[in-house]
Coordinates of C-alpha atoms in Angstrom, one line a residue:
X7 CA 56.9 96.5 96.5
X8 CA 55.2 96.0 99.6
X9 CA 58.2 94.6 101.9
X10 CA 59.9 97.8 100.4
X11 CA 57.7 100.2 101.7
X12 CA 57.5 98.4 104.8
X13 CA 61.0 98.7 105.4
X14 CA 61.3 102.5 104.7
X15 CA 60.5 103.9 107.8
X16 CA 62.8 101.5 109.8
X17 CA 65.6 103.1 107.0
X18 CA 64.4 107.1 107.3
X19 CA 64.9 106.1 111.3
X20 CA 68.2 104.2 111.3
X21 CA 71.3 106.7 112.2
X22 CA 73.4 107.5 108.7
X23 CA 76.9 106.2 109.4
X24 CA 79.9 109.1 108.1
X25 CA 81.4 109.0 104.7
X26 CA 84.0 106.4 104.1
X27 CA 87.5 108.0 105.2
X28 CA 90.8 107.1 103.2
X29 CA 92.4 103.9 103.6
X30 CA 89.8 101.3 103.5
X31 CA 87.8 101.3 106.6
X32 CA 84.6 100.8 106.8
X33 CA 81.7 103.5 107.7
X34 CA 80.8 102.3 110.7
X35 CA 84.0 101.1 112.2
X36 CA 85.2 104.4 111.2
X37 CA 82.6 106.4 112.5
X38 CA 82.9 104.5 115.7
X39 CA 86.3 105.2 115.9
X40 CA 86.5 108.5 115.3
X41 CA 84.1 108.5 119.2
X42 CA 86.6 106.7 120.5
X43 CA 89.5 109.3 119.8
X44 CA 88.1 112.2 120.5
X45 CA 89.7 114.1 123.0
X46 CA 86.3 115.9 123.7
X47 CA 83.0 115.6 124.8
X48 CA 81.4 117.3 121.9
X49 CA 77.4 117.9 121.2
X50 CA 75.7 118.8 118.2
X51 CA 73.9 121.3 120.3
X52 CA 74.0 122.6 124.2
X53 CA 71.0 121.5 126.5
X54 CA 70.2 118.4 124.2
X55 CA 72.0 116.0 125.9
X56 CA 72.8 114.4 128.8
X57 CA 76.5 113.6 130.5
X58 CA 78.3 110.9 128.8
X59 CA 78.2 108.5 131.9
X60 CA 77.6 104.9 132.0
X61 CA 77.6 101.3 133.4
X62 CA 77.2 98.2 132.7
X63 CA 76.5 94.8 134.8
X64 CA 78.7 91.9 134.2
X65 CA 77.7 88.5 135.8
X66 CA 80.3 89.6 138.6
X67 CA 77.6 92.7 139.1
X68 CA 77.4 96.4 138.2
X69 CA 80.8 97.3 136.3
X70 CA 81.1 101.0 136.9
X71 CA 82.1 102.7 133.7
X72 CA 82.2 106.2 132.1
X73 CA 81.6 107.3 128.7
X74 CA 82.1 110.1 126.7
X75 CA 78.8 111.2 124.5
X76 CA 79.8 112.2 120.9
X77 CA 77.8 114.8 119.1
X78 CA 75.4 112.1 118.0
X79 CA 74.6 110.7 121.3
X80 CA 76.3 107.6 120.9
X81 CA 78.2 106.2 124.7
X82 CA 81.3 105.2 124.4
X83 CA 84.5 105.1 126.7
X84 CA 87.2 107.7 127.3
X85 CA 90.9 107.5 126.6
X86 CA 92.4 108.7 129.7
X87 CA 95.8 109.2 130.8
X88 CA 95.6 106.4 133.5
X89 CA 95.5 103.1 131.9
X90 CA 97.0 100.1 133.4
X91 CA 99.4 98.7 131.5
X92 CA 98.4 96.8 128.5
X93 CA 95.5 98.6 128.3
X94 CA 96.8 101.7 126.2
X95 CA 98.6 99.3 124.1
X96 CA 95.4 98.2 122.5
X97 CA 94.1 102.2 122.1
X98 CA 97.1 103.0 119.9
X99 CA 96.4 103.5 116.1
X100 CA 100.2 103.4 115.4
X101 CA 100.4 100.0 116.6
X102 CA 97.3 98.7 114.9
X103 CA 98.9 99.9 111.7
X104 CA 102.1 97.6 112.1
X105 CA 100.1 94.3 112.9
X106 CA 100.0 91.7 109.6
X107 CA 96.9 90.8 107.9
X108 CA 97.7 87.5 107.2
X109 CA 99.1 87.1 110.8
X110 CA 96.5 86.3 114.0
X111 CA 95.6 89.7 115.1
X112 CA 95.0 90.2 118.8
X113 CA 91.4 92.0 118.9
X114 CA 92.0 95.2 121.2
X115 CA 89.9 96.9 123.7
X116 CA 88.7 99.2 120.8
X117 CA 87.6 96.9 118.2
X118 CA 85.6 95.4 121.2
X119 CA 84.1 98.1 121.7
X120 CA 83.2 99.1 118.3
X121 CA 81.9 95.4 117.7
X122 CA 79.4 95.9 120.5
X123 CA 78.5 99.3 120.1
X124 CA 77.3 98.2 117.0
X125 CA 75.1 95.2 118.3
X126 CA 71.7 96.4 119.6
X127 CA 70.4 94.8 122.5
X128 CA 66.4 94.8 121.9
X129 CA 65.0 91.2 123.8
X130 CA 61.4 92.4 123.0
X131 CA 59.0 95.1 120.6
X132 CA 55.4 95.2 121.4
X133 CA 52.3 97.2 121.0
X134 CA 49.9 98.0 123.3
X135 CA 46.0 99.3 123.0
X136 CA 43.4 100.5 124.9
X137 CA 40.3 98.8 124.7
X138 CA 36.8 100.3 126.1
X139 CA 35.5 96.9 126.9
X140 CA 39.2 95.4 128.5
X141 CA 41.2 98.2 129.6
X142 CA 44.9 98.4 128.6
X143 CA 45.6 95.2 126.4
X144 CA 48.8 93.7 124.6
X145 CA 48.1 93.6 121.4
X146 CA 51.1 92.7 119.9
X147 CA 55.0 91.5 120.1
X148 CA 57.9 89.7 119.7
X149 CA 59.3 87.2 120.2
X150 CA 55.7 85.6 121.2
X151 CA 56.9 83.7 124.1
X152 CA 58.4 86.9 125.9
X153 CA 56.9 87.2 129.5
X154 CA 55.0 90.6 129.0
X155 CA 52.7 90.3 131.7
X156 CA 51.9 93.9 133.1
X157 CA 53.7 95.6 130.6
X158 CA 50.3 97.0 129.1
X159 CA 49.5 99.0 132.2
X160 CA 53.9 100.3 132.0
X161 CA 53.1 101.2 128.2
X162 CA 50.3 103.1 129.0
X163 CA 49.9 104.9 132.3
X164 CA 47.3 105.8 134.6
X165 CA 45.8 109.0 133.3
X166 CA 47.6 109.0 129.9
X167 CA 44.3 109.6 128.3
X168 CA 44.5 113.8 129.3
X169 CA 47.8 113.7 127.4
X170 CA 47.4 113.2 123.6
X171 CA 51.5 112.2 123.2
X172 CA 54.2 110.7 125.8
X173 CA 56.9 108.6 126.4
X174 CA 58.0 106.1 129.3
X175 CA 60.8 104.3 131.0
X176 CA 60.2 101.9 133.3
X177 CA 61.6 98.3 134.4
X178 CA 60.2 94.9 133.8
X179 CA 62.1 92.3 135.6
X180 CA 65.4 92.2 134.5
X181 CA 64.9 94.7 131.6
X182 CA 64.2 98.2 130.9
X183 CA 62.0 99.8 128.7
X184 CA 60.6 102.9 126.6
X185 CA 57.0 103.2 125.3
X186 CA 56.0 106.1 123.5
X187 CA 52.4 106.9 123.5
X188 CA 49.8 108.3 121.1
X189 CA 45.9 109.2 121.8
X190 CA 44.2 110.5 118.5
X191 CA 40.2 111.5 117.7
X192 CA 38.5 108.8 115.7
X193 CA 34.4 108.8 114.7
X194 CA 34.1 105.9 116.5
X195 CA 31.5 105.0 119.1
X196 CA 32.9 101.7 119.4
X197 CA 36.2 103.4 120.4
X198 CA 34.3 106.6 122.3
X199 CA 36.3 109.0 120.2
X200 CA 39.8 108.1 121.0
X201 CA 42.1 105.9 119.8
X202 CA 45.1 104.8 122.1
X203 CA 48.3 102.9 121.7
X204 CA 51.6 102.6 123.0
X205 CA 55.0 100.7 120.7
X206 CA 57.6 100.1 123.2
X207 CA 60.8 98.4 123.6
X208 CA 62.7 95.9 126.5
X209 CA 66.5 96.2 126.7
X210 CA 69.0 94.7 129.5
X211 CA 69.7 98.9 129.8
X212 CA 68.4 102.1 129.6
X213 CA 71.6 103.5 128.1
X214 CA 70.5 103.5 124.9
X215 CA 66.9 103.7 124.9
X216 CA 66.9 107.0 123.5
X217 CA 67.8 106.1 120.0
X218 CA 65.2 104.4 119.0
X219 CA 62.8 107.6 120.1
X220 CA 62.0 108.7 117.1
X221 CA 61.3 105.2 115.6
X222 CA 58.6 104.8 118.3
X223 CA 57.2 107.9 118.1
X224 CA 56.8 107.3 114.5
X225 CA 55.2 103.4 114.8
X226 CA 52.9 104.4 117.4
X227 CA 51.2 107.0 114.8
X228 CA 51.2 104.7 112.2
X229 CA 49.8 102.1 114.3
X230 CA 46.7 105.1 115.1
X231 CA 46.5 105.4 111.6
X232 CA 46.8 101.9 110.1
X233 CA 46.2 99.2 113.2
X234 CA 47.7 95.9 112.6
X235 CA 50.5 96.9 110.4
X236 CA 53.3 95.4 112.2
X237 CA 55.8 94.5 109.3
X238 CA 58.5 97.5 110.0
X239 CA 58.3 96.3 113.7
X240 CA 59.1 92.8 112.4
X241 CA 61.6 94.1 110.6
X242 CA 63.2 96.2 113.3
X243 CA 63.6 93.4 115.6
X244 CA 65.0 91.0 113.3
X245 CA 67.6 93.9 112.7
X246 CA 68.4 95.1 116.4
X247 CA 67.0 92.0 118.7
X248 CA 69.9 90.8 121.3
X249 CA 71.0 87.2 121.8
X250 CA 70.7 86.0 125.4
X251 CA 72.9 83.5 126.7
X252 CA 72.3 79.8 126.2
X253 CA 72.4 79.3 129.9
X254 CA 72.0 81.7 133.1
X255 CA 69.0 83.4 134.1
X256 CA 68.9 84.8 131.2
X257 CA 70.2 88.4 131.8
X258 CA 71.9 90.0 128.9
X259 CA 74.2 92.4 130.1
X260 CA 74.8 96.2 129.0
X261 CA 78.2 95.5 127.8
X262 CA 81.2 93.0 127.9
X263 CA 82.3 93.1 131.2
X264 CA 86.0 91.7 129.7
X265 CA 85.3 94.7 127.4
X266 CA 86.3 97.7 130.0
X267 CA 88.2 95.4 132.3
X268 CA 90.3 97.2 135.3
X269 CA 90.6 100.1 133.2
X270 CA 87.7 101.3 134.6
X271 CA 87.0 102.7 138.0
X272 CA 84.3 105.1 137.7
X273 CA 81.2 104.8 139.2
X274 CA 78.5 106.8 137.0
X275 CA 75.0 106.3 135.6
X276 CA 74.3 105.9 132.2
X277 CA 73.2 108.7 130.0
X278 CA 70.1 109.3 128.6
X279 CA 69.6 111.3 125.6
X280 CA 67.5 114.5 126.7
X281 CA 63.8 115.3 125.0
X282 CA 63.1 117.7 127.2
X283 CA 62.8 120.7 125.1
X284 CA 64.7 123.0 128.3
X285 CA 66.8 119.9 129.0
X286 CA 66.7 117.7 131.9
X287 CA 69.0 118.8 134.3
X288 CA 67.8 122.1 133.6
X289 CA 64.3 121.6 133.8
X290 CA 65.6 119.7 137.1
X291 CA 66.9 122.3 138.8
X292 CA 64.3 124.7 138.0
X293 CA 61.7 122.5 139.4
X294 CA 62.8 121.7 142.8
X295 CA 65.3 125.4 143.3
X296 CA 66.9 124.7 146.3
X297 CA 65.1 121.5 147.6
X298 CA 67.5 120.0 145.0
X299 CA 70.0 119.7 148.0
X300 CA 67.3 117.8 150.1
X301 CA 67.2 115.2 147.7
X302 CA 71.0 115.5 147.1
X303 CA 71.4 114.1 151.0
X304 CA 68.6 111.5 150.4
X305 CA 69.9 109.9 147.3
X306 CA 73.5 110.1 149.0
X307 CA 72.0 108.4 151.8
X308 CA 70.0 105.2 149.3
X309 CA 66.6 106.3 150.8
X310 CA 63.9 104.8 148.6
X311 CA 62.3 108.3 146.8
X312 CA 58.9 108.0 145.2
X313 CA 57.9 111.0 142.7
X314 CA 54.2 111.6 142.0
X315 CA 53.0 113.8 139.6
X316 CA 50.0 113.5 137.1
X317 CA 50.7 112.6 133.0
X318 CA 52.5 113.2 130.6
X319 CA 55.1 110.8 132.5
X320 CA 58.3 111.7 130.3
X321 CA 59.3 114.4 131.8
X322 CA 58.9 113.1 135.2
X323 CA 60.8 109.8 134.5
X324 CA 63.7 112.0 133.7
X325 CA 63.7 113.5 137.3
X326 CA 64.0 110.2 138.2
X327 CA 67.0 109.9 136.3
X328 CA 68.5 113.0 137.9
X329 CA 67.5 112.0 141.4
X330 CA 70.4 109.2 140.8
X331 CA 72.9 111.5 139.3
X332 CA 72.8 113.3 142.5
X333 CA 74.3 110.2 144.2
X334 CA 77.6 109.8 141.6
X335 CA 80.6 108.5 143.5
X336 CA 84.0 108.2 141.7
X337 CA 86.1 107.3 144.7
X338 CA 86.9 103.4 144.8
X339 CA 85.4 101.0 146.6
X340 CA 83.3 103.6 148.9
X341 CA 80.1 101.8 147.5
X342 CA 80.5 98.7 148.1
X343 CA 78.9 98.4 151.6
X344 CA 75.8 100.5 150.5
X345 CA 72.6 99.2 148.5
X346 CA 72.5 100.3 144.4
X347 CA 70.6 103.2 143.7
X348 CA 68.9 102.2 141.0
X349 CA 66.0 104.0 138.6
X350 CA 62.9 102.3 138.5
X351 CA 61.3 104.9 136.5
X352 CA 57.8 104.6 136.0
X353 CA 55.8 102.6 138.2
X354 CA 52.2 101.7 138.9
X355 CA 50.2 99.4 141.9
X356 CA 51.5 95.7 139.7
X357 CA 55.0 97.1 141.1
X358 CA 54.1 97.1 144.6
X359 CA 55.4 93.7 145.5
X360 CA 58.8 94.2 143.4
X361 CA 59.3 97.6 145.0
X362 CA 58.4 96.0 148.9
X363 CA 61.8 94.0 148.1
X364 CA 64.2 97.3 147.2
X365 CA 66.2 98.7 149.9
X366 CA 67.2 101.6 147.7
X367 CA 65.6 102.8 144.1
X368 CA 64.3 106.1 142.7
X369 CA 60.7 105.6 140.8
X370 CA 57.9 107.9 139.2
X371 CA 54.0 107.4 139.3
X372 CA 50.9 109.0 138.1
X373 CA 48.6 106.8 140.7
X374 CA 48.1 108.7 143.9
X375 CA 47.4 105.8 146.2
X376 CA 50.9 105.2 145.9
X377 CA 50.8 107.9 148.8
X378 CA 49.0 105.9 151.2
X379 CA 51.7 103.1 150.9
X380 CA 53.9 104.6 153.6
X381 CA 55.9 101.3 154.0
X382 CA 56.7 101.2 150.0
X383 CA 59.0 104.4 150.5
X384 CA 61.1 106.9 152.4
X385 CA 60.7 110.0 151.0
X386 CA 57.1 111.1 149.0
X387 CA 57.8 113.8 146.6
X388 CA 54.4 115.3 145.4
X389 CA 55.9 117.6 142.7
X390 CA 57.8 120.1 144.6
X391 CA 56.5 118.9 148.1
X392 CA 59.0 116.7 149.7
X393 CA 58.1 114.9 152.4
X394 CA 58.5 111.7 154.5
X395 CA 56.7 110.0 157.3
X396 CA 59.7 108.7 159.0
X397 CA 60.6 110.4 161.6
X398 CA 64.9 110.3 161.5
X399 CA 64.5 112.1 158.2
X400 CA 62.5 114.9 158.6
X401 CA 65.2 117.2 160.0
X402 CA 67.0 116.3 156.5
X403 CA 64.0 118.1 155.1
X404 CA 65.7 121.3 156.3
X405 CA 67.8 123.3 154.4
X406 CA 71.3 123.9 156.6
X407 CA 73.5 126.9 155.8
X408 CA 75.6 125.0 154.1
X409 CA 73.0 123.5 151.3
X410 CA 71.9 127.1 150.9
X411 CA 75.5 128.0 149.8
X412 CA 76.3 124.6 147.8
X413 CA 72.6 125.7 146.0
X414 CA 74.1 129.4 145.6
X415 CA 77.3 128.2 144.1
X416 CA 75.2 126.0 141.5
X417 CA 73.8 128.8 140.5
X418 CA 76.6 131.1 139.8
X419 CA 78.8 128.0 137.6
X420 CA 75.1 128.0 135.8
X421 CA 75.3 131.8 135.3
X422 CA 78.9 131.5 134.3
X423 CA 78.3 128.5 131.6
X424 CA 75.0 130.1 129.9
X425 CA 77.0 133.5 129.7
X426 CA 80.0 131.3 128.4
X427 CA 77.8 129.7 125.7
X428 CA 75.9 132.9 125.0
X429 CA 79.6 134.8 124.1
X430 CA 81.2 132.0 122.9
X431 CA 79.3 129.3 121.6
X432 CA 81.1 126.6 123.8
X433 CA 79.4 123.4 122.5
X434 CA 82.0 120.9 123.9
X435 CA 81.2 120.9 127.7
X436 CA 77.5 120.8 128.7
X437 CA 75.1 121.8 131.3
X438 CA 74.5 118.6 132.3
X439 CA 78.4 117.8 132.6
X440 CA 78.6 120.9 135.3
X441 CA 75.6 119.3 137.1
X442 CA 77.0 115.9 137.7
X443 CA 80.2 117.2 137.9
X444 CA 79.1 119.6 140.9
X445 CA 77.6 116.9 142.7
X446 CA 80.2 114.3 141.7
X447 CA 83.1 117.0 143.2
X448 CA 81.2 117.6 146.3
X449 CA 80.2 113.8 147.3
X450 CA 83.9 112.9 146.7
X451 CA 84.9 115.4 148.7
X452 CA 83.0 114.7 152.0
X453 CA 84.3 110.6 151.1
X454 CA 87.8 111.7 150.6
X455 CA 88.2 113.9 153.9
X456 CA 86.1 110.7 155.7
X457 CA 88.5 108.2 154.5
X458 CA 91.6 110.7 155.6
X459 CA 90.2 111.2 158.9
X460 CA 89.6 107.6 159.5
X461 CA 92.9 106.8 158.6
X462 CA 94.5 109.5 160.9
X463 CA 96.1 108.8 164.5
X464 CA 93.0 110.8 165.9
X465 CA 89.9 109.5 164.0
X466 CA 87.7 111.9 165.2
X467 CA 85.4 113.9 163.2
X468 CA 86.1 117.8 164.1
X469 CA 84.4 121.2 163.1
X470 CA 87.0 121.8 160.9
X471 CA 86.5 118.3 159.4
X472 CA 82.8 118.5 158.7
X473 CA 83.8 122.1 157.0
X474 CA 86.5 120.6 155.1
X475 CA 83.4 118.2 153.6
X476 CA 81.2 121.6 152.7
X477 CA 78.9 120.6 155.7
X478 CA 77.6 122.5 158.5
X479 CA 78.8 121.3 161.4
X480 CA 75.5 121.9 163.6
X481 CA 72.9 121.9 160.5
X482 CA 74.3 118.7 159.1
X483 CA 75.0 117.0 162.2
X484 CA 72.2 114.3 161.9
X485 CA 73.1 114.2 157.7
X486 CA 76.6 113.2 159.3
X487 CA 75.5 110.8 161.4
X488 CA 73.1 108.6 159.2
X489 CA 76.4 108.9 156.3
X490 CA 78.3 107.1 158.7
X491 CA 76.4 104.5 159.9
X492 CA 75.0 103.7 155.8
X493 CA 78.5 103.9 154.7
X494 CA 79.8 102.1 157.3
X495 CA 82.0 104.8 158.8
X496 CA 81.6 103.0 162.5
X497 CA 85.3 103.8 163.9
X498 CA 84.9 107.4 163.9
X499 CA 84.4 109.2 166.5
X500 CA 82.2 112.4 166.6
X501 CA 83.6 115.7 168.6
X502 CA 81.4 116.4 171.5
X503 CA 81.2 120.2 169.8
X504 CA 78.6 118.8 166.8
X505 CA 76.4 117.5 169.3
X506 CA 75.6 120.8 170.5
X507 CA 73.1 122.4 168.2

């Protein structure tokens, strides 16, 4: 009776698969397949979840990838139109009906994908504690041999004690993670009052993080209430833990690289299931207004963007997330010369020596003396103060005419898609879809018209040119000229006309 009611919570948490559809097949496969069908990118409810983009890093590197997010969250990949050949082949049910089941059976792109959507990739589970003698401590995990130093200080940041719930994101080596964080009133003197503890989670990628939220947020009560009782997060990492590879560094990656193959050619970030009671991208823009296109030009240009802001961290680790949206390119190979722009998410002073070797990340901390570490970043943004020390960005600080109208046109597709869900309850597209999408559009556009100017008998870059790109011409000049050099745009030649300012 006891392993029973041990086990419960991990079942009331685990996602209910659909009821079994005629012909056989079984719930999950069915369920999964059902994702990978749909012509749309449905949600159960607007604002309450992000864009169905992700990626995933196959020994050969980052595999760029995009997804399409079901009304339960799940990531999975589109069926488009464009497949090389051999590739739709595999995606047609027709044809999956004609193969022999005592024949051999050629495994398609879609059973692959089912197959691993279905494996969890958890390499660690662990609780953490604050103790009044020893400060944040690990208290607990698995497997026992998993290198956890510093997580306890991740798991539970600086200041978390104001905050009496929260959750985290952050990187540990290789990994990502998601903590979620509890503080609860105890008559204790030996605990002054307050009990704190943080259950969290390592996984090769933040992709799917978010569905194992609520399970967290329910272990780290029941660890406040009952300390030591660990057997549902035994259980849970017997059920979800990931095998990593006998050999290698040890790196599992997000997803079968073989899986997508050349049918992929997207370059997107993964999504990230939105908490945020207003929604993340809206909460985003909100925040920052119009210094949104500030950061828009940093991230496009793989500055190294440090967000401070005091606890709870959740929120703030998800404008960390949209930070990197803002840099989504979907034109082919126009990344390659240029650093990853990758989320670091929450950080704290044990990260300085991994973030002194990043060219390019976005990161989050509640620790101010972060501030006086002007070598460590670029950019400094103390909640809606953005600033840098360097002295060939501070004219980016500026908002040119052109960002002022990009920002007003934002605005009005917002207007248009609240008024559109307000009249008539569109659920399929998203806000966060028109966010990325705006951004996405407009970074592919400058790229584009680059690329076509390069390739022109005159490969000089015109008034007219920079227009064509939505820049300003005089405003932008400098934005222009920093987007060439990064991107390795060297052969063009600049018209004496945007010199003149």
């Amino acid at each position: 009776m006891v392993e029973r009611s041990d086990r419960a919570p991990l079942l009331d948490w685990e996602e209910v698969p659909s009821a079994e559809k005629p012909g056989g097949a079984a719930p999950a496969a069915a369920h999964a397949k059902d994702r990978l069908s749909s012509p749309s990118n449905t949600r159960a409810s607007s604002g309450c979840s992000a864009p169905g983009f992700g990626w995933s890093s196959g020994p050969g590197g980052p595999t760029p990838s995009r997804s399409v997010s079901s009304s339960d969250g799940c990531s999975t990949p589109p069926m488009t139109s464009s497949n090389p050949a051999g590739t739709d082949e595999g995606l047609r049910p027709d044809k999956e009906e004609h193969l022999s089941d005592s024949g051999p059976r050629e495994v398609t792109l879609e059973d692959r994908m089912v197959k691993w959507e279905e494996k969890d990739q958890i390499v660690s589970v662990f609780v953490v504690t604050f103790n009044t003698r020893s400060g944040n401590m690990l208290e607990w995990c698995l497997p026992k041999d998993m290198d956890l130093e510093g997580v306890e200080f991740k798991a539970i940041a600086s200041g978390s004690h104001r905050v009496t719930t929260d959750f985290i994101y952050f990187r540990k080596g290789s990994y990502f993670g998601l903590a979620c964080f509890a503080n609860m009133a105890v008559e204790s003197t030996v605990e002054r009052g307050a009990r704190m503890k943080s259950v969290g989670i390592l996984s090769p990628s933040y992709t799917l993080l978010y569905r194992y939220m609520s399970f967290l947020e329910h272990q780290v009560r029941l660890q406040l209430q009952s300390p030591g009782h660990y057997s549902p997060l035994e259980a849970f990492y017997e059920d979800k833990r990931a095998l990593l590879p006998p050999s290698g560094d040890g790196v599992v990656t997000a997803c079968p690289a073989n899986a997508w193959g050349a049918a992929i050619n997207h370059s997107m970030h993964p999504e990230m299931k939105i908490t945020h009671p207003a929604g993340c991208m809206s909460q985003f823009i909100r925040f920052f207004g119009e210094q949104i296109m500030v950061l828009w030009k940093l991230a496009l240009l793989r500055r190294r963007i440090l967000i401070f802001s005091p606890p709870p961290v959740g929120v703030v680790c998800y404008r960390v997330y949209c930070c990197c949206c803002l840099a989504n390119i979907s034109i082919p190979g126009v990344s390659v010369a240029v650093p990853e722009f990758r989320p670091f998410f929450y950080v704290n002073v044990a990260d300085i020596s991994a973030l002194e070797n990043e060219l390019s990340y976005v990161a989050c901390t509640t620790e101010k003396i972060f501030e006086e570490k002007k070598d460590l970043y670029d950019v400094y943004v103390d909640n809606q103060n953005v600033k840098t020390c360097r002295d060939g960005l501070k004219p980016l600080l500026r908002l040119s005419t052109a960002d002022r109208e990009k920002y007003r046109k934002l605005t009005e597709q917002r207007q248009m898609w609240l008024y559109s869900q307000e009249e008539n309850g569109d659920c399929v597209s998203s806000e966060e879809d028109l966010f990325i999408l705006f951004f996405l559009e407009q970074n592919n556009r400058i790229f584009q018209t680059l690329s076509e100017v390069a390739g022109s008998p005159d490969p000089t870059l015109t008034q007219e040119s920079v227009r064509a790109m939505g820049l300003d011409p005089h405003g932008d000049r400098l934005f222009l000229l920093h987007l060439l050099e990064i991107y390795g745009y060297d052969t063009l030649l600049v018209s004496e006309q945007l010199c003149c300012s």
